[in-house]
XYZ file of C-alpha atoms in Angstrom:
738
model
C -22.492 120.985 269.109
C -19.289 119.009 268.880
C -19.761 115.100 268.277
C -17.973 113.381 271.597
C -19.128 109.534 271.157
C -20.620 108.491 267.593
C -17.319 106.859 265.829
C -15.208 106.185 268.869
C -14.259 103.096 269.925
C -16.028 102.853 273.139
C -15.701 99.764 274.996
C -19.057 98.036 276.153
C -20.369 99.925 278.828
C -22.135 96.562 280.426
C -18.850 94.711 279.928
C -17.837 94.788 283.626
C -21.359 93.689 284.675
C -20.995 90.459 282.207
C -17.648 89.222 283.197
C -18.214 90.034 286.923
C -21.413 87.885 287.121
C -23.769 91.152 287.821
C -25.503 90.852 284.852
C -29.065 88.727 285.139
C -30.411 86.725 282.445
C -33.498 84.963 282.137
C -32.629 82.020 284.287
C -31.200 84.242 286.998
C -34.802 85.740 288.126
C -35.525 83.376 290.810
C -38.926 83.947 292.811
C -40.061 83.637 296.286
C -41.479 80.292 296.533
C -40.382 79.397 293.059
C -41.106 75.389 291.635
C -39.183 74.132 288.630
C -41.085 72.710 285.271
C -39.645 70.333 282.662
C -40.942 69.375 279.507
C -41.515 66.177 278.424
C -41.363 65.907 274.419
C -42.886 63.504 272.106
C -40.828 60.350 271.137
C -42.728 59.940 268.041
C -42.580 62.035 264.865
C -45.956 62.135 263.853
C -49.352 60.717 265.512
C -51.160 60.997 268.708
C -50.842 60.426 272.538
C -52.792 57.620 273.415
C -52.000 57.485 277.254
C -50.483 59.243 279.922
C -49.722 57.606 282.905
C -49.641 60.142 285.746
C -50.195 57.542 288.392
C -46.539 56.239 287.277
C -44.943 59.278 288.934
C -47.440 60.821 291.468
C -45.387 59.126 294.473
C -42.144 60.530 293.494
C -40.584 62.838 295.810
C -41.238 66.469 295.466
C -43.865 66.110 292.548
C -46.550 68.899 292.510
C -48.276 68.265 289.126
C -48.166 66.555 285.592
C -49.826 68.821 283.192
C -51.034 67.482 279.739
C -53.845 67.990 277.382
C -55.975 65.894 279.848
C -55.953 68.484 282.537
C -54.169 71.943 281.290
C -56.091 74.896 280.881
C -58.134 75.484 277.674
C -56.408 78.186 276.064
C -57.903 80.614 273.588
C -54.960 81.390 271.504
C -56.655 84.619 270.169
C -55.447 85.725 266.504
C -51.827 87.194 266.873
C -49.052 87.561 264.191
C -46.303 89.811 264.886
C -43.890 91.278 262.649
C -41.637 88.149 263.109
C -44.345 85.387 263.051
C -45.034 83.324 260.105
C -48.040 85.059 258.496
C -49.661 81.763 256.919
C -50.858 79.076 258.957
C -51.035 78.808 262.848
C -48.682 78.358 265.544
C -48.492 75.217 268.072
C -51.420 74.912 270.456
C -49.876 73.585 273.176
C -51.210 70.938 275.307
C -54.679 71.391 273.911
C -54.938 68.197 272.054
C -53.559 64.612 271.651
C -51.959 65.465 268.276
C -48.077 64.904 267.676
C -46.771 66.980 264.719
C -43.051 66.571 265.133
C -40.625 64.754 267.278
C -39.835 66.771 270.310
C -43.274 68.366 270.647
C -44.060 69.218 274.261
C -46.734 66.809 275.429
C -46.599 67.155 279.038
C -44.851 69.174 281.717
C -43.556 68.181 284.965
C -43.892 70.631 287.882
C -41.922 69.637 291.236
C -39.967 71.461 294.162
C -36.737 71.053 292.728
C -35.179 70.730 289.377
C -33.738 67.405 290.186
C -37.318 66.237 291.221
C -38.772 67.498 288.027
C -36.351 65.983 285.676
C -36.512 62.514 287.377
C -40.394 62.556 287.080
C -40.265 63.588 283.753
C -37.880 61.059 282.965
C -40.302 58.156 284.684
C -43.438 59.442 282.993
C -44.799 56.789 280.906
C -46.551 58.107 277.743
C -48.051 55.871 274.912
C -48.455 56.702 271.407
C -50.146 55.928 268.097
C -47.806 56.621 265.685
C -47.027 57.037 262.008
C -44.026 57.640 259.699
C -43.282 61.171 259.315
C -41.994 62.651 255.851
C -38.498 64.832 257.314
C -36.172 64.440 254.203
C -36.629 67.822 252.213
C -34.519 67.046 249.402
C -36.884 63.866 248.904
C -40.217 66.336 249.210
C -39.098 68.806 246.437
C -42.042 67.388 244.220
C -44.562 68.473 246.790
C -43.213 72.058 247.171
C -45.998 74.842 247.215
C -45.734 78.245 246.688
C -46.085 80.686 249.662
C -49.284 83.108 249.647
C -47.164 86.028 251.233
C -43.266 85.512 249.844
C -42.232 88.997 250.659
C -38.835 89.566 249.058
C -38.618 86.206 248.109
C -41.751 86.593 245.837
C -41.435 85.247 242.159
C -40.499 87.476 239.583
C -39.160 87.534 236.028
C -37.411 90.266 233.896
C -37.047 89.255 229.923
C -36.638 85.849 228.965
C -34.027 83.776 231.067
C -34.867 80.548 229.969
C -34.360 81.161 226.432
C -31.136 83.418 226.850
C -29.785 80.692 229.121
C -30.139 78.135 225.984
C -28.652 80.574 223.880
C -25.800 81.589 226.099
C -22.033 81.106 224.997
C -20.984 79.934 228.561
C -23.105 78.356 231.063
C -23.295 77.529 234.789
C -26.304 75.332 235.863
C -25.897 73.890 238.962
C -27.895 72.499 242.127
C -26.688 74.199 245.450
C -27.765 73.139 248.788
C -27.267 73.741 252.635
C -28.361 71.842 255.565
C -30.264 72.311 258.221
C -28.706 74.206 261.505
C -29.600 75.105 264.848
C -28.665 78.450 266.667
C -27.031 76.916 269.648
C -26.445 80.103 271.891
C -24.698 80.044 274.884
C -27.567 80.698 277.196
C -30.464 78.411 276.635
C -33.947 79.547 276.327
C -35.515 80.084 279.765
C -38.622 81.556 281.255
C -39.556 82.577 284.851
C -43.386 83.048 284.929
C -45.228 84.758 288.145
C -48.964 85.250 288.379
C -50.560 88.031 290.300
C -54.379 87.462 290.085
C -54.754 87.822 286.116
C -51.595 89.616 285.586
C -48.280 87.490 284.794
C -44.761 88.950 284.554
C -42.432 86.492 282.497
C -38.558 87.098 283.093
C -37.734 85.562 279.562
C -35.330 85.337 277.018
C -36.423 87.340 274.312
C -35.248 89.151 271.344
C -38.827 91.134 270.997
C -40.043 91.470 274.333
C -43.103 93.365 273.092
C -44.148 90.799 270.810
C -43.877 88.320 273.484
C -46.222 90.184 275.589
C -48.896 90.705 272.906
C -48.389 86.891 272.006
C -48.951 85.531 275.444
C -51.946 87.906 276.127
C -53.549 86.602 272.908
C -52.616 83.024 273.997
C -54.369 83.764 277.571
C -56.937 85.953 276.203
C -56.158 88.711 278.754
C -55.394 92.571 277.872
C -51.781 93.144 276.921
C -51.168 95.391 279.655
C -51.477 92.445 282.215
C -48.414 90.968 280.724
C -44.905 92.136 281.799
C -42.101 90.846 279.939
C -38.477 91.491 281.147
C -35.076 90.745 279.512
C -32.146 93.086 280.161
C -29.702 90.604 278.871
C -29.506 88.052 276.582
C -26.545 85.122 275.915
C -26.500 85.003 272.602
C -29.600 84.228 270.235
C -28.552 84.655 266.464
C -32.659 84.597 265.753
C -33.534 82.090 267.939
C -35.396 84.176 270.345
C -37.390 86.638 268.155
C -40.431 84.673 268.128
C -42.418 83.256 271.428
C -41.842 79.252 271.673
C -44.187 77.012 273.276
C -41.788 76.954 276.287
C -43.023 80.397 277.194
C -46.706 79.410 276.905
C -45.996 76.422 279.049
C -43.941 78.089 281.729
C -46.960 80.490 282.302
C -49.645 77.793 281.854
C -47.763 75.559 284.715
C -47.243 78.620 287.027
C -50.729 79.347 286.878
C -51.998 75.458 287.083
C -49.775 75.371 290.444
C -50.115 78.803 291.691
C -46.634 79.500 292.254
C -43.642 81.268 290.496
C -42.215 78.539 288.082
C -39.036 78.377 286.400
C -38.636 76.409 282.870
C -35.326 76.380 281.235
C -34.737 74.168 277.975
C -31.918 71.464 277.745
C -29.878 71.703 274.967
C -31.342 68.669 273.250
C -34.926 70.694 273.579
C -33.615 73.544 271.638
C -33.135 71.491 268.736
C -36.923 70.738 268.930
C -39.246 73.558 269.227
C -36.930 76.953 269.038
C -36.412 76.949 265.286
C -33.401 76.401 262.736
C -32.174 77.542 259.754
C -34.282 75.439 257.116
C -32.757 73.195 254.755
C -32.723 74.980 251.253
C -31.729 73.593 247.812
C -31.087 75.679 245.087
C -30.843 76.063 241.522
C -28.638 78.644 240.144
C -28.065 79.181 236.525
C -25.991 81.841 234.643
C -25.768 82.463 231.143
C -22.706 84.923 229.817
C -20.927 86.253 226.901
C -17.323 84.954 226.019
C -16.230 88.258 227.656
C -18.277 87.385 230.979
C -21.137 89.950 230.705
C -24.253 88.200 232.076
C -27.376 87.330 229.613
C -29.359 85.250 231.765
C -29.824 84.212 235.513
C -32.227 81.815 237.076
C -32.708 81.091 240.869
C -34.870 78.737 241.819
C -34.948 78.280 245.860
C -36.532 75.674 247.934
C -36.612 75.628 251.950
C -38.389 73.505 254.218
C -41.226 74.311 256.439
C -43.548 72.750 258.917
C -46.807 71.742 257.980
C -48.736 73.884 260.484
C -47.344 77.171 259.270
C -45.387 78.482 256.271
C -41.752 80.184 257.229
C -40.581 82.400 254.373
C -37.126 83.671 254.064
C -35.696 86.090 251.551
C -33.555 83.144 249.754
C -33.457 84.655 246.272
C -33.950 88.405 246.806
C -30.288 89.420 246.372
C -30.197 87.504 242.721
C -32.440 90.365 241.673
C -29.894 93.341 242.305
C -26.413 92.031 242.692
C -25.406 92.228 239.217
C -26.768 93.433 236.137
C -28.320 91.265 233.867
C -31.272 91.757 231.182
C -32.924 88.546 231.795
C -33.599 87.280 235.100
C -36.513 84.621 236.593
C -36.439 84.002 240.410
C -38.825 81.286 241.705
C -39.167 80.262 245.612
C -41.079 77.423 246.912
C -41.959 76.062 250.471
C -41.118 72.194 250.886
C -43.624 71.283 253.595
C -42.383 68.485 256.425
C -43.152 67.021 259.478
C -41.014 69.176 261.917
C -41.178 72.276 263.686
C -41.294 75.480 262.380
C -37.985 77.129 261.132
C -37.182 80.394 262.155
C -34.737 83.494 261.379
C -31.208 82.397 261.858
C -28.439 84.852 261.279
C -28.168 86.207 257.424
C -31.594 84.463 257.056
C -32.328 83.563 253.453
C -29.769 85.812 252.197
C -26.628 83.801 253.613
C -27.907 80.671 251.980
C -29.044 82.641 248.527
C -25.809 84.362 248.253
C -24.096 80.739 248.890
C -25.546 79.707 245.634
C -25.125 82.751 243.374
C -21.389 83.639 244.556
C -20.184 79.949 244.132
C -22.088 80.132 240.479
C -20.354 83.434 239.979
C -16.959 81.745 240.936
C -17.522 78.830 238.580
C -18.356 81.225 235.699
C -15.179 83.193 236.063
C -13.103 80.089 235.623
C -14.951 79.137 232.240
C -14.593 82.817 230.965
C -11.152 82.740 232.342
C -11.577 86.057 234.243
C -10.380 86.962 237.850
C -13.487 86.536 240.002
C -13.106 90.373 241.252
C -13.275 91.148 237.618
C -15.921 88.964 236.527
C -18.022 91.039 238.979
C -16.646 94.426 238.315
C -18.084 93.822 234.657
C -21.535 93.028 236.035
C -21.865 95.746 238.616
C -25.381 97.513 238.062
C -25.949 101.201 237.799
C -29.413 100.685 239.331
C -31.512 98.138 241.285
C -32.481 96.071 238.266
C -35.141 94.376 240.033
C -37.259 97.582 240.663
C -35.539 100.337 238.483
C -34.452 102.266 241.578
C -31.176 103.724 242.385
C -29.324 102.943 245.308
C -29.246 105.087 248.226
C -25.661 104.271 248.274
C -23.338 101.089 246.865
C -19.593 101.171 247.824
C -19.011 97.583 246.321
C -16.136 98.612 244.148
C -14.526 100.162 246.802
C -14.949 97.165 249.249
C -13.457 94.949 246.369
C -10.602 97.283 246.148
C -10.042 97.566 249.989
C -10.662 94.107 250.889
C -8.163 93.051 247.990
C -5.478 95.219 249.159
C -5.492 94.422 252.720
C -5.743 90.503 251.965
C -3.105 90.576 249.210
C -5.415 89.139 246.409
C -2.753 89.947 243.996
C -0.603 87.601 245.083
C -3.059 84.581 244.374
C -2.030 82.286 241.587
C -4.961 82.166 239.214
C -4.739 78.162 238.250
C -6.423 75.873 240.558
C -4.476 73.716 242.727
C -1.322 75.708 241.982
C -0.620 77.207 245.412
C 1.326 74.911 248.176
C 2.670 75.510 251.501
C 4.815 72.280 251.779
C 2.328 69.656 251.336
C -0.700 71.826 251.907
C -2.853 73.130 249.165
C -3.460 76.645 249.575
C -6.573 78.073 248.380
C -8.030 81.717 248.096
C -11.482 82.613 247.599
C -13.815 85.661 247.697
C -17.570 86.416 247.567
C -19.764 89.519 247.362
C -21.734 90.085 250.647
C -24.890 92.098 250.911
C -27.959 92.786 253.244
C -30.940 95.180 253.152
C -31.226 98.241 255.357
C -34.318 97.727 257.222
C -35.679 100.410 259.119
C -39.008 99.675 261.586
C -41.056 101.986 263.666
C -39.665 102.511 267.274
C -39.800 104.879 270.056
C -37.754 106.337 272.861
C -38.274 107.814 276.237
C -35.621 110.408 277.614
C -35.491 111.853 281.289
C -33.490 114.530 282.489
C -33.161 114.382 286.294
C -31.928 117.390 288.371
C -28.273 115.947 288.741
C -27.945 115.926 285.171
C -28.149 112.563 284.415
C -30.021 111.699 281.352
C -32.096 108.522 281.604
C -33.461 106.655 278.564
C -35.773 103.678 277.601
C -36.811 101.953 275.061
C -37.856 98.112 274.965
C -34.946 97.229 272.740
C -33.037 94.100 273.288
C -29.188 93.057 273.468
C -28.047 89.713 272.403
C -24.532 90.774 272.385
C -23.852 93.595 269.406
C -23.533 96.134 272.237
C -27.032 98.002 272.538
C -26.490 99.572 275.721
C -22.999 101.247 274.490
C -23.922 102.069 270.945
C -27.654 103.754 272.047
C -25.711 105.701 274.925
C -23.005 107.140 272.621
C -26.045 107.833 270.526
C -27.659 109.885 273.178
C -24.447 111.393 274.377
C -23.499 112.700 270.835
C -27.094 114.166 270.297
C -27.130 115.824 273.525
C -23.497 116.868 273.493
C -22.730 115.534 277.309
C -20.310 112.737 278.562
C -21.375 109.083 278.089
C -21.143 109.001 281.999
C -24.012 111.387 282.186
C -26.399 109.224 280.137
C -28.005 105.974 281.575
C -29.911 103.415 279.180
C -32.238 100.827 280.006
C -33.900 98.586 277.686
C -35.684 94.842 277.825
C -39.185 95.584 279.399
C -42.100 95.486 277.502
C -43.556 98.562 279.406
C -41.020 100.616 277.768
C -41.690 102.399 274.619
C -42.031 99.661 271.956
C -39.245 98.847 269.159
C -38.857 96.521 266.535
C -37.697 92.897 266.757
C -33.936 92.504 267.624
C -32.845 91.338 264.528
C -32.737 91.847 260.768
C -29.656 94.575 261.366
C -32.414 96.829 262.452
C -31.634 97.974 265.740
C -29.024 100.714 265.224
C -31.177 102.245 262.577
C -34.614 102.128 264.204
C -33.739 102.451 267.881
C -30.969 104.635 267.396
C -33.191 107.153 265.439
C -35.938 106.953 268.054
C -33.163 107.786 270.583
C -31.874 110.606 268.926
C -35.550 111.883 267.912
C -36.313 111.996 271.573
C -33.087 113.606 272.617
C -33.805 116.377 270.235
C -37.357 116.700 271.769
C -35.903 117.036 275.044
C -33.401 119.495 273.848
C -36.207 121.613 272.498
C -38.041 121.719 275.787
C -34.911 122.435 277.718
C -34.194 125.455 275.492
C -37.976 126.848 275.943
C -37.308 126.807 279.730
C -33.719 128.453 279.551
C -34.997 131.210 277.002
C -37.978 131.735 279.438
C -35.739 131.843 282.847
C -35.284 135.403 283.780
C -31.783 134.201 285.724
C -30.691 132.377 282.871
C -27.649 133.958 280.761
C -29.650 132.994 277.573
C -32.969 134.880 278.812
C -35.404 135.764 275.783
C -33.346 134.777 273.107
C -34.529 133.440 270.046
C -33.817 129.693 268.848
C -31.585 131.292 266.443
C -29.557 133.156 268.818
C -28.351 130.193 271.302
C -26.900 127.040 270.260
C -25.812 123.880 271.889
C -21.964 123.190 272.326
C -20.387 120.673 274.618
C -23.802 120.095 276.809
C -24.173 124.028 277.245
C -26.777 126.104 275.913
C -24.678 129.371 275.000
C -25.553 132.568 272.707
C -24.324 132.613 269.505
C -22.789 136.026 269.810
C -20.701 134.683 272.842
C -20.685 134.766 276.398
C -21.941 132.294 279.312
C -23.862 129.535 278.770
C -26.077 127.497 281.007
C -25.841 123.252 281.232
C -28.345 120.726 281.354
C -28.074 120.272 285.198
C -28.514 123.945 285.925
C -31.741 124.180 283.835
C -32.969 120.976 285.108
C -32.122 122.235 288.874
C -33.731 125.127 288.328
C -36.610 123.638 287.051
C -37.132 121.741 290.186
C -38.243 118.188 288.748
C -37.250 115.829 285.971
C -38.312 117.019 282.479
C -39.157 114.009 280.068
C -39.564 113.719 276.298
C -40.880 110.897 273.987
C -40.200 110.284 270.405
C -41.159 107.903 267.663
C -39.086 107.342 264.329
C -39.831 105.733 261.242
C -38.593 105.897 257.563
C -40.298 108.502 255.403
C -42.659 106.734 252.915
C -41.139 108.900 249.869
C -37.292 107.842 250.521
C -38.347 104.400 250.915
C -40.238 104.563 247.747
C -37.189 106.458 245.770
C -34.205 104.159 246.626
C -33.203 100.802 246.969
C -31.198 100.563 250.221
C -28.481 97.748 250.969
C -25.246 97.095 253.024
C -22.391 95.735 250.736
C -19.195 93.889 251.315
C -16.375 91.901 249.917
C -15.124 88.665 252.033
C -11.665 86.969 251.305
C -10.367 83.804 252.628
C -7.494 81.922 252.598
C -7.342 78.267 253.503
C -4.929 75.189 253.438
C -6.221 71.413 253.173
C -4.121 68.494 253.791
C -4.536 66.316 250.882
C -3.803 63.294 253.321
C -6.442 63.606 255.557
C -9.055 65.936 254.070
C -8.720 68.483 256.841
C -9.491 71.909 255.857
C -8.216 75.015 257.768
C -9.458 78.519 257.323
C -6.011 80.638 258.007
C -7.114 84.098 257.070
C -10.465 86.309 256.542
C -10.747 89.685 255.559
C -13.893 91.546 255.166
C -14.503 95.057 253.863
C -17.952 96.452 253.961
C -19.728 99.883 253.000
C -22.209 100.201 256.116
C -22.611 103.748 256.273
C -21.765 105.577 259.571
C -19.969 103.149 262.067
C -21.017 104.277 265.253
C -18.595 102.086 267.296
C -15.731 100.490 265.255
C -14.748 98.256 268.152
C -18.407 96.989 268.247
C -18.485 96.865 264.660
C -15.424 94.652 264.230
C -16.504 92.543 267.210
C -19.876 92.099 264.916
C -17.741 90.956 262.085
C -15.536 88.434 264.059
C -19.222 86.864 264.946
C -19.944 86.620 261.612
C -16.838 85.143 260.203
C -17.093 82.489 263.004
C -20.828 81.627 262.114
C -19.843 81.744 258.241
C -16.813 79.310 259.084
C -19.423 76.953 260.827
C -21.789 77.024 257.963
C -19.224 76.329 255.588
C -17.348 73.527 257.242
C -19.417 72.077 260.329
C -23.012 72.784 261.091
C -25.632 70.344 260.166
C -28.648 69.283 262.038
C -28.973 65.728 261.042
C -32.729 64.220 261.524
C -33.373 60.295 261.513
C -35.783 59.323 258.602
C -37.848 56.938 260.731
C -39.059 59.570 263.114
C -37.505 63.083 262.874
C -35.167 62.858 265.530
C -32.477 65.104 265.686
C -29.620 62.611 266.150
C -26.738 64.911 266.908
C -29.019 67.296 269.195
C -25.796 67.871 271.688
C -22.536 69.538 271.344
C -20.438 66.562 270.968
C -21.772 65.895 267.240
C -23.110 69.248 266.189
C -19.955 70.555 265.319
C -19.156 74.379 265.442
C -15.832 76.407 265.340
C -13.813 76.615 268.603
C -10.877 78.399 269.674
C -8.546 76.382 267.808
C -10.508 76.938 264.495
C -10.029 80.491 264.544
C -8.056 82.414 261.983
C -6.470 85.649 261.413
C -9.669 87.895 260.874
C -9.932 91.477 260.002
C -12.864 93.628 259.333
C -12.465 97.311 257.560
C -15.205 99.731 256.466
C -15.033 102.154 253.715
C -15.946 105.708 254.040
C -19.563 105.993 253.142
C -21.945 108.544 253.167
C -25.767 108.039 253.007
C -28.149 110.415 253.990
C -31.460 108.477 252.718
C -31.441 105.188 254.653
C -32.240 106.896 258.265
C -31.499 109.923 260.539
C -28.157 108.206 261.861
C -26.942 107.127 258.452
C -26.497 103.486 259.318
C -26.891 100.450 257.901
C -26.097 97.591 260.312
C -23.637 94.978 260.478
C -25.184 91.812 262.358
C -26.483 89.925 259.136
C -23.830 90.834 256.514
C -20.998 89.976 258.557
C -21.778 86.307 257.741
C -23.321 86.796 254.416
C -20.662 85.566 251.996
C -18.290 83.702 254.256
C -19.547 80.453 253.316
C -19.450 80.985 249.429
C -15.806 82.414 249.788
C -14.777 79.634 251.930
C -16.436 77.025 249.020
C -14.591 79.237 246.193
C -11.505 78.590 248.194
C -11.668 74.954 248.322
C -12.113 75.056 244.656
C -8.925 77.083 244.195
C -7.098 74.914 246.431
C -8.304 71.358 244.986
C -9.940 72.008 241.565
C -13.083 70.273 243.086
C -16.063 71.988 243.146
C -18.207 71.523 246.272
C -21.947 72.847 246.231
C -23.263 71.113 249.208
C -22.644 72.782 252.954
C -21.324 72.147 255.148
C -18.140 70.783 253.288
C -16.920 67.308 254.614
C -13.533 65.635 254.652
C -14.683 63.162 252.177
C -15.686 65.945 249.646
C -11.823 66.758 249.283
C -10.236 63.619 249.926
C -10.909 62.298 246.674
C -9.008 65.251 245.112
């Protein structure tokens, strides 16, 4: 079979639909007789509701209902913890009692005929509270931190005696690194349209995990899973915020059942700062001990992240420090800081991006202390195996990434001395960092159908928040079957399609792609059996070893006429369907440590008079196995670079310590990179073959592309100014004093 699609820079199949407005997002699925719901958020940070004056709005135009804990349906909230949900604690039971756990918690829902009418009534609704002062400043609550019971890759571990080795080290770095809380702020707000038909509900809802949303809503309402249908063909950005099923989905369904009409609920930008997760504020201690020639002798990584008081959200903050570099004495510890806020959630590069900031900043500090180029220091500590578990890496092309990235960036032109490079008045800094992310591969399924006209339809309950799932999955199917891309129709985003894992963790290509490949191979096997049994077929009665698929035709290996999928399907007289599931083989998972690796290089310019930091160039080099679509891959990296700039220099959600209110819950004060901030960006990929990670040999790019960008920028700031900044985002005042 000739490869036609994988590895080619195919333009996005769904691109035209998106730019012409034909793509329908959650809020676009308007229903006949639809009404509008608006959430009323709590204006205290902790306490309880003492009075809701529904009479104050009952005469307002268009008002249909005011729903609160006083009149809402009592929901069973049966147990459900999907793969993406916190495994400790219990999710928020919305409108089920008078308790307020955090500022912005939904305390009522107003339903009206139009959105304007619902908004006016929601703003006019009078609510009284009994309030307490919440504890929201995580950095002041470190002393009350707790150890999570299920820390996963962020579990405590120790090899050797890191504390003693640090005390005896010839050279030491021991510092605190801090990263601010961030909010996702995708272009598309969260939205759900809910419509009931008896005991069955359909949800057109923004979701990165439709089968989990289906299961969650079924559990909340105590109805069979098959009675819930979730539809989400397009997502306008998410970055992790739509992985969980947040309270607004329940509220939309609750309101629709209450008023017995289809109901649309769309969150405002401000409300998205309250109840749809955030990157948790993190505080880390990273200590390194080394010999004078730069060989690591001790590594201590202690991490703290905030969580809510009702759930323990855990992420992989300290995982990378266990395998990134060779060190005989390593101690890692992870703790959670309970706060009176909503539960955090995964945000692009969750945990890894935060943890790499501390680790790679400390490595950069050490490179100056021992007088080594930052790349050379990392080379001297390159491990032969994953020292956290003793397993060999399935592949590790990090040294090649250093070489490729340094060459493309022009690292050799960098002057080693801080504050020694200038462009007129501007201070020039060059920094680098290693990047990494684990290769996740979760069980996934797919269904493939061959129609009589030769078109191949594929279905999987996957999602696409922007990486190009429609395109890349079409490429996998076309390549596996040996047919043109135009002959494949891929559908996703419905909970009644074959189940797939969450669209996050850089696992969609590995998991769903492998399932599609397996389903296509099953179809090919069934089609072959039909062809060789057909008396009028040119391959009649040939054995499996005597035929082969080439360019979409089943041909005799000895030569001669073949027969196409279309001809076989037409002769069969009805569509042919095949199904397959794919999962990682357990013995392979137990043998290897599987990660993607990369190197990020950054050049910045700082105006010393006003402290403005401008990122001029970013070059990334990555070892991510097979690249299915280089165009989409580079696009993924571009997005990660932009997110890394925001993380390093701009993004920070600020809470009012008096009540936990996000004071910059709008686009005027929550700063993010815009077009004017964009540098020159290049992404390159080393030629890496890894047969162990999955059937396609892919590793994923969504997360690793942001991991390493922020520390590279922070390291460049030190190189430009001679001042080490260990708290993100880096502000003007951090460099003005240099």
